[in-house]
Amino acid sequence: MFSVPLPFVASLLFLLTALLLHKRKRHSHIGIVLFVFFCSLGTFIVGLRWTFDLSILRYLQSLFSAILPVATWLCFVLSNNTMWQRLRHFIAPLAIASLAFYPDLWLGAVDVAIAALFLIYGIGLFVNARFVPDEARLSDLDQIIIAKKIAGVMLIFSALIDGLLSFDYLANDFRHAETILSVSYFILIPSIIWALVKVNESMPEDQDFSSIQAEMQNTGSPKAPITDDEAREITDQLDALMMKESMFKDPDLTLSRIGRRLGYPAKHVSIAVNQVHRRNISKVLNEYRIHYVMTALRETEESITDIFMQAGFQSKSNFNREFLRVAGITPTQFRLKNKQAESIKQQGVA
């Protein structure tokens, strides 16, 4: 009975995914489309490798495996480094892949080195998840953190798969290698693609990415920790800006935009907020929104849904979670409690 190897099925699915993403025609999807197409091409090469077992295919498979963790890192981490500083990430993958030309000389060194790359970049991406992307919606910060951590875990998972392949080589002479590798790609790559799409969805559609890059190159990261006085000055200005202009009502508000309005690098604003409030800027921003909601619940009869949408929240679940964190009770309980207090007050006056 005719059967199609799993890597070819995966390759076709990834190619269709790339075409669907491209059809959406969002500028910010270009990097994801290229990444998914790269994954489609890579899994196709893996299928050819396990079908024909040619030396050139073994080399291309090693090259794909070595580049995958680096490509994942660069897709998730928008950096203000120069082109050379970005390209140098590929030195190790290319060096590792070159060893594949001499399998007898280096034995399992290629597999070990590739597993190490996945492990290093996986841990790096997991740790990097705590940093706020300047160009992303602050409302989606929790979603971004989860997505980046999942991608990091998947890279670490791939390193463990390499260990499983080595065990299969020692115990079963690679009899299960194709199945192990195919199943791992069905888990690894779709998970990373899902995480990339989630992060991309947090980017406002009208975001000017060229201006973001230019701003990051001009401001860069703080060369030294800011002092407590400087942090307090920044947070005081942030508070005044929020109170005066209610910027928190914008659901697409980003750290980059806040930094431009305050006249500070976005990284300085993020550090100052963490330093003063001991919470990230997403939590602080939601607190401004919750206080607005609390005032509206006391003073108006508008529906809770209309109020939290006006305040800048985009989902009911996020709003309810943040309201409970700040107020300690649900919005419905808060409104009822205030109505009861007002009624008692009026009876006392009467």
PDB file of C-alpha atoms in Angstrom, residues 93-272:
ATOM      1  CA  PRO A  93      25.274  26.625  12.508  1.00  0.00           C
ATOM      2  CA  LEU A  94      27.413  26.875   9.385  1.00  0.00           C
ATOM      3  CA  ALA A  95      30.457  25.563  11.235  1.00  0.00           C
ATOM      4  CA  ILE A  96      28.430  22.659  12.624  1.00  0.00           C
ATOM      5  CA  ALA A  97      26.929  21.852   9.248  1.00  0.00           C
ATOM      6  CA  SER A  98      30.405  21.779   7.671  1.00  0.00           C
ATOM      7  CA  LEU A  99      31.310  18.935  10.023  1.00  0.00           C
ATOM      8  CA  ALA A 100      28.622  16.839   8.335  1.00  0.00           C
ATOM      9  CA  PHE A 101      30.977  16.448   5.359  1.00  0.00           C
ATOM     10  CA  TYR A 102      33.250  14.323   7.594  1.00  0.00           C
ATOM     11  CA  PRO A 103      30.926  11.950   9.503  1.00  0.00           C
ATOM     12  CA  ASP A 104      33.621   9.326  10.051  1.00  0.00           C
ATOM     13  CA  LEU A 105      36.053  11.861  11.494  1.00  0.00           C
ATOM     14  CA  TRP A 106      33.667  13.680  13.833  1.00  0.00           C
ATOM     15  CA  LEU A 107      31.354  10.750  14.688  1.00  0.00           C
ATOM     16  CA  GLY A 108      28.437  12.162  16.754  1.00  0.00           C
ATOM     17  CA  ALA A 109      29.897  15.650  17.168  1.00  0.00           C
ATOM     18  CA  VAL A 110      27.386  17.166  14.719  1.00  0.00           C
ATOM     19  CA  ASP A 111      24.364  15.761  16.559  1.00  0.00           C
ATOM     20  CA  VAL A 112      25.732  16.864  19.931  1.00  0.00           C
ATOM     21  CA  ALA A 113      26.509  20.366  18.651  1.00  0.00           C
ATOM     22  CA  ILE A 114      23.041  20.777  17.089  1.00  0.00           C
ATOM     23  CA  ALA A 115      21.394  19.580  20.313  1.00  0.00           C
ATOM     24  CA  ALA A 116      23.517  22.124  22.207  1.00  0.00           C
ATOM     25  CA  LEU A 117      22.341  24.912  19.864  1.00  0.00           C
ATOM     26  CA  PHE A 118      18.697  24.029  20.466  1.00  0.00           C
ATOM     27  CA  LEU A 119      19.292  23.931  24.199  1.00  0.00           C
ATOM     28  CA  ILE A 120      21.181  27.254  24.324  1.00  0.00           C
ATOM     29  CA  TYR A 121      18.709  29.179  22.170  1.00  0.00           C
ATOM     30  CA  GLY A 122      15.745  27.517  23.900  1.00  0.00           C
ATOM     31  CA  ILE A 123      16.936  28.630  27.333  1.00  0.00           C
ATOM     32  CA  GLY A 124      17.798  32.055  25.929  1.00  0.00           C
ATOM     33  CA  LEU A 125      14.326  32.508  24.452  1.00  0.00           C
ATOM     34  CA  PHE A 126      12.661  31.321  27.665  1.00  0.00           C
ATOM     35  CA  VAL A 127      14.669  33.871  29.684  1.00  0.00           C
ATOM     36  CA  ASN A 128      14.074  36.617  27.098  1.00  0.00           C
ATOM     37  CA  ALA A 129      10.292  36.184  27.487  1.00  0.00           C
ATOM     38  CA  ARG A 130      10.317  38.509  30.509  1.00  0.00           C
ATOM     39  CA  PHE A 131      11.430  41.517  28.421  1.00  0.00           C
ATOM     40  CA  VAL A 132       8.697  43.805  27.060  1.00  0.00           C
ATOM     41  CA  PRO A 133       8.806  44.227  23.249  1.00  0.00           C
ATOM     42  CA  ASP A 134       8.769  47.976  22.633  1.00  0.00           C
ATOM     43  CA  GLU A 135       6.559  47.645  19.552  1.00  0.00           C
ATOM     44  CA  ALA A 136       3.874  45.300  20.964  1.00  0.00           C
ATOM     45  CA  ARG A 137       0.530  46.119  22.541  1.00  0.00           C
ATOM     46  CA  LEU A 138       1.013  46.318  26.289  1.00  0.00           C
ATOM     47  CA  SER A 139      -2.420  44.738  26.702  1.00  0.00           C
ATOM     48  CA  ASP A 140      -1.063  41.551  25.132  1.00  0.00           C
ATOM     49  CA  LEU A 141       2.084  41.310  27.223  1.00  0.00           C
ATOM     50  CA  ASP A 142       0.955  38.161  29.075  1.00  0.00           C
ATOM     51  CA  GLN A 143       0.148  36.487  25.763  1.00  0.00           C
ATOM     52  CA  ILE A 144       3.588  37.391  24.400  1.00  0.00           C
ATOM     53  CA  ILE A 145       5.363  36.026  27.464  1.00  0.00           C
ATOM     54  CA  ILE A 146       3.496  32.715  27.223  1.00  0.00           C
ATOM     55  CA  ALA A 147       4.136  32.415  23.477  1.00  0.00           C
ATOM     56  CA  LYS A 148       7.868  33.085  23.806  1.00  0.00           C
ATOM     57  CA  LYS A 149       8.172  30.632  26.683  1.00  0.00           C
ATOM     58  CA  ILE A 150       6.390  27.938  24.661  1.00  0.00           C
ATOM     59  CA  ALA A 151       8.789  28.515  21.762  1.00  0.00           C
ATOM     60  CA  GLY A 152      11.742  28.272  24.155  1.00  0.00           C
ATOM     61  CA  VAL A 153      10.391  25.061  25.669  1.00  0.00           C
ATOM     62  CA  MET A 154       9.933  23.605  22.175  1.00  0.00           C
ATOM     63  CA  LEU A 155      13.588  24.268  21.334  1.00  0.00           C
ATOM     64  CA  ILE A 156      14.612  22.571  24.562  1.00  0.00           C
ATOM     65  CA  PHE A 157      12.236  19.725  23.670  1.00  0.00           C
ATOM     66  CA  SER A 158      14.051  19.340  20.351  1.00  0.00           C
ATOM     67  CA  ALA A 159      17.360  18.974  22.197  1.00  0.00           C
ATOM     68  CA  LEU A 160      15.801  16.110  24.182  1.00  0.00           C
ATOM     69  CA  ILE A 161      14.600  14.539  20.912  1.00  0.00           C
ATOM     70  CA  ASP A 162      18.209  14.509  19.711  1.00  0.00           C
ATOM     71  CA  GLY A 163      19.066  12.539  22.833  1.00  0.00           C
ATOM     72  CA  LEU A 164      16.259  10.104  22.030  1.00  0.00           C
ATOM     73  CA  LEU A 165      17.624   9.703  18.500  1.00  0.00           C
ATOM     74  CA  SER A 166      21.061   8.909  19.892  1.00  0.00           C
ATOM     75  CA  PHE A 167      19.490   6.230  22.119  1.00  0.00           C
ATOM     76  CA  ASP A 168      17.659   4.802  19.094  1.00  0.00           C
ATOM     77  CA  TYR A 169      20.976   4.669  17.237  1.00  0.00           C
ATOM     78  CA  LEU A 170      22.686   2.761  20.062  1.00  0.00           C
ATOM     79  CA  ALA A 171      19.781   0.421  20.854  1.00  0.00           C
ATOM     80  CA  ASN A 172      17.964  -0.042  17.547  1.00  0.00           C
ATOM     81  CA  ASP A 173      20.391   1.032  14.804  1.00  0.00           C
ATOM     82  CA  PHE A 174      18.163   4.003  13.867  1.00  0.00           C
ATOM     83  CA  ARG A 175      15.126   1.808  13.140  1.00  0.00           C
ATOM     84  CA  HIS A 176      12.736   4.364  14.676  1.00  0.00           C
ATOM     85  CA  ALA A 177      14.651   7.506  13.762  1.00  0.00           C
ATOM     86  CA  GLU A 178      12.365   8.609  10.919  1.00  0.00           C
ATOM     87  CA  THR A 179       9.231   8.289  13.060  1.00  0.00           C
ATOM     88  CA  ILE A 180      10.828  10.063  16.038  1.00  0.00           C
ATOM     89  CA  LEU A 181      12.077  12.916  13.874  1.00  0.00           C
ATOM     90  CA  SER A 182       8.804  13.295  11.962  1.00  0.00           C
ATOM     91  CA  VAL A 183       6.636  13.325  15.084  1.00  0.00           C
ATOM     92  CA  SER A 184       8.985  15.798  16.766  1.00  0.00           C
ATOM     93  CA  TYR A 185       8.683  18.176  13.795  1.00  0.00           C
ATOM     94  CA  PHE A 186       4.883  17.874  13.935  1.00  0.00           C
ATOM     95  CA  ILE A 187       5.074  19.104  17.547  1.00  0.00           C
ATOM     96  CA  LEU A 188       8.062  21.475  17.411  1.00  0.00           C
ATOM     97  CA  ILE A 189       7.470  23.560  14.295  1.00  0.00           C
ATOM     98  CA  PRO A 190       3.669  24.050  14.575  1.00  0.00           C
ATOM     99  CA  SER A 191       4.133  25.143  18.202  1.00  0.00           C
ATOM    100  CA  ILE A 192       6.764  27.704  17.214  1.00  0.00           C
ATOM    101  CA  ILE A 193       4.619  28.942  14.306  1.00  0.00           C
ATOM    102  CA  TRP A 194       1.619  29.293  16.635  1.00  0.00           C
ATOM    103  CA  ALA A 195       3.738  31.260  19.102  1.00  0.00           C
ATOM    104  CA  LEU A 196       5.049  33.537  16.333  1.00  0.00           C
ATOM    105  CA  VAL A 197       1.530  34.238  15.088  1.00  0.00           C
ATOM    106  CA  LYS A 198       0.394  35.061  18.647  1.00  0.00           C
ATOM    107  CA  VAL A 199       3.256  37.512  19.098  1.00  0.00           C
ATOM    108  CA  ASN A 200       2.589  39.011  15.672  1.00  0.00           C
ATOM    109  CA  GLU A 201      -1.083  39.521  16.535  1.00  0.00           C
ATOM    110  CA  SER A 202       0.013  41.734  19.416  1.00  0.00           C
ATOM    111  CA  MET A 203       1.508  44.216  16.936  1.00  0.00           C
ATOM    112  CA  PRO A 204      -0.833  47.078  15.956  1.00  0.00           C
ATOM    113  CA  GLU A 205      -1.668  46.805  12.250  1.00  0.00           C
ATOM    114  CA  ASP A 206      -0.688  50.421  11.575  1.00  0.00           C
ATOM    115  CA  GLN A 207       2.644  50.038  13.317  1.00  0.00           C
ATOM    116  CA  ASP A 208       5.549  51.557  11.389  1.00  0.00           C
ATOM    117  CA  PHE A 209       8.265  48.973  11.831  1.00  0.00           C
ATOM    118  CA  SER A 210      10.936  50.974  10.025  1.00  0.00           C
ATOM    119  CA  SER A 211      10.469  53.859  12.453  1.00  0.00           C
ATOM    120  CA  ILE A 212      10.616  51.421  15.351  1.00  0.00           C
ATOM    121  CA  GLN A 213      13.952  50.075  14.136  1.00  0.00           C
ATOM    122  CA  ALA A 214      15.304  53.581  13.664  1.00  0.00           C
ATOM    123  CA  GLU A 215      14.154  54.627  17.123  1.00  0.00           C
ATOM    124  CA  MET A 216      15.736  51.562  18.711  1.00  0.00           C
ATOM    125  CA  GLN A 217      19.017  52.237  16.934  1.00  0.00           C
ATOM    126  CA  ASN A 218      18.995  55.841  18.155  1.00  0.00           C
ATOM    127  CA  THR A 219      18.037  55.134  21.750  1.00  0.00           C
ATOM    128  CA  GLY A 220      19.317  51.617  22.312  1.00  0.00           C
ATOM    129  CA  SER A 221      19.350  50.028  25.726  1.00  0.00           C
ATOM    130  CA  PRO A 222      20.366  51.875  28.895  1.00  0.00           C
ATOM    131  CA  LYS A 223      24.112  51.620  29.375  1.00  0.00           C
ATOM    132  CA  ALA A 224      23.711  51.707  33.151  1.00  0.00           C
ATOM    133  CA  PRO A 225      20.872  51.243  35.652  1.00  0.00           C
ATOM    134  CA  ILE A 226      18.904  54.429  36.187  1.00  0.00           C
ATOM    135  CA  THR A 227      18.892  55.949  39.664  1.00  0.00           C
ATOM    136  CA  ASP A 228      15.876  55.893  41.983  1.00  0.00           C
ATOM    137  CA  ASP A 229      15.384  59.635  41.494  1.00  0.00           C
ATOM    138  CA  GLU A 230      15.437  59.261  37.704  1.00  0.00           C
ATOM    139  CA  ALA A 231      13.012  56.337  37.917  1.00  0.00           C
ATOM    140  CA  ARG A 232      10.663  58.329  40.134  1.00  0.00           C
ATOM    141  CA  GLU A 233      10.790  61.289  37.748  1.00  0.00           C
ATOM    142  CA  ILE A 234       9.863  59.057  34.801  1.00  0.00           C
ATOM    143  CA  THR A 235       6.969  57.392  36.636  1.00  0.00           C
ATOM    144  CA  ASP A 236       5.669  60.778  37.845  1.00  0.00           C
ATOM    145  CA  GLN A 237       5.635  62.011  34.250  1.00  0.00           C
ATOM    146  CA  LEU A 238       3.952  58.786  33.175  1.00  0.00           C
ATOM    147  CA  ASP A 239       1.259  59.258  35.814  1.00  0.00           C
ATOM    148  CA  ALA A 240       0.678  62.860  34.719  1.00  0.00           C
ATOM    149  CA  LEU A 241       0.446  61.782  31.082  1.00  0.00           C
ATOM    150  CA  MET A 242      -2.079  59.059  31.846  1.00  0.00           C
ATOM    151  CA  MET A 243      -4.198  61.318  34.043  1.00  0.00           C
ATOM    152  CA  LYS A 244      -4.152  64.236  31.607  1.00  0.00           C
ATOM    153  CA  GLU A 245      -4.582  62.443  28.274  1.00  0.00           C
ATOM    154  CA  SER A 246      -5.959  59.023  29.320  1.00  0.00           C
ATOM    155  CA  MET A 247      -3.583  57.274  26.939  1.00  0.00           C
ATOM    156  CA  PHE A 248      -4.465  53.992  28.623  1.00  0.00           C
ATOM    157  CA  LYS A 249      -7.778  54.017  26.702  1.00  0.00           C
ATOM    158  CA  ASP A 250      -5.911  53.164  23.505  1.00  0.00           C
ATOM    159  CA  PRO A 251      -5.996  49.328  23.194  1.00  0.00           C
ATOM    160  CA  ASP A 252      -3.027  49.489  20.783  1.00  0.00           C
ATOM    161  CA  LEU A 253      -0.812  51.445  23.179  1.00  0.00           C
ATOM    162  CA  THR A 254       2.832  50.327  23.062  1.00  0.00           C
ATOM    163  CA  LEU A 255       5.876  50.950  25.202  1.00  0.00           C
ATOM    164  CA  SER A 256       7.528  52.595  22.205  1.00  0.00           C
ATOM    165  CA  ARG A 257       4.740  55.197  21.914  1.00  0.00           C
ATOM    166  CA  ILE A 258       4.834  55.943  25.642  1.00  0.00           C
ATOM    167  CA  GLY A 259       8.593  56.437  25.450  1.00  0.00           C
ATOM    168  CA  ARG A 260       8.256  58.890  22.561  1.00  0.00           C
ATOM    169  CA  ARG A 261       5.609  60.932  24.397  1.00  0.00           C
ATOM    170  CA  LEU A 262       7.687  61.097  27.572  1.00  0.00           C
ATOM    171  CA  GLY A 263      10.912  61.808  25.714  1.00  0.00           C
ATOM    172  CA  TYR A 264      12.734  58.776  27.121  1.00  0.00           C
ATOM    173  CA  PRO A 265      13.965  55.556  25.518  1.00  0.00           C
ATOM    174  CA  ALA A 266      11.297  52.862  25.843  1.00  0.00           C
ATOM    175  CA  LYS A 267      13.695  50.637  27.798  1.00  0.00           C
ATOM    176  CA  HIS A 268      14.179  53.403  30.394  1.00  0.00           C
ATOM    177  CA  VAL A 269      10.420  53.679  30.893  1.00  0.00           C
ATOM    178  CA  SER A 270      10.084  49.926  31.386  1.00  0.00           C
ATOM    179  CA  ILE A 271      12.976  49.804  33.866  1.00  0.00           C
ATOM    180  CA  ALA A 272      11.678  52.838  35.793  1.00  0.00           C
TER     181      ALA A 272
END
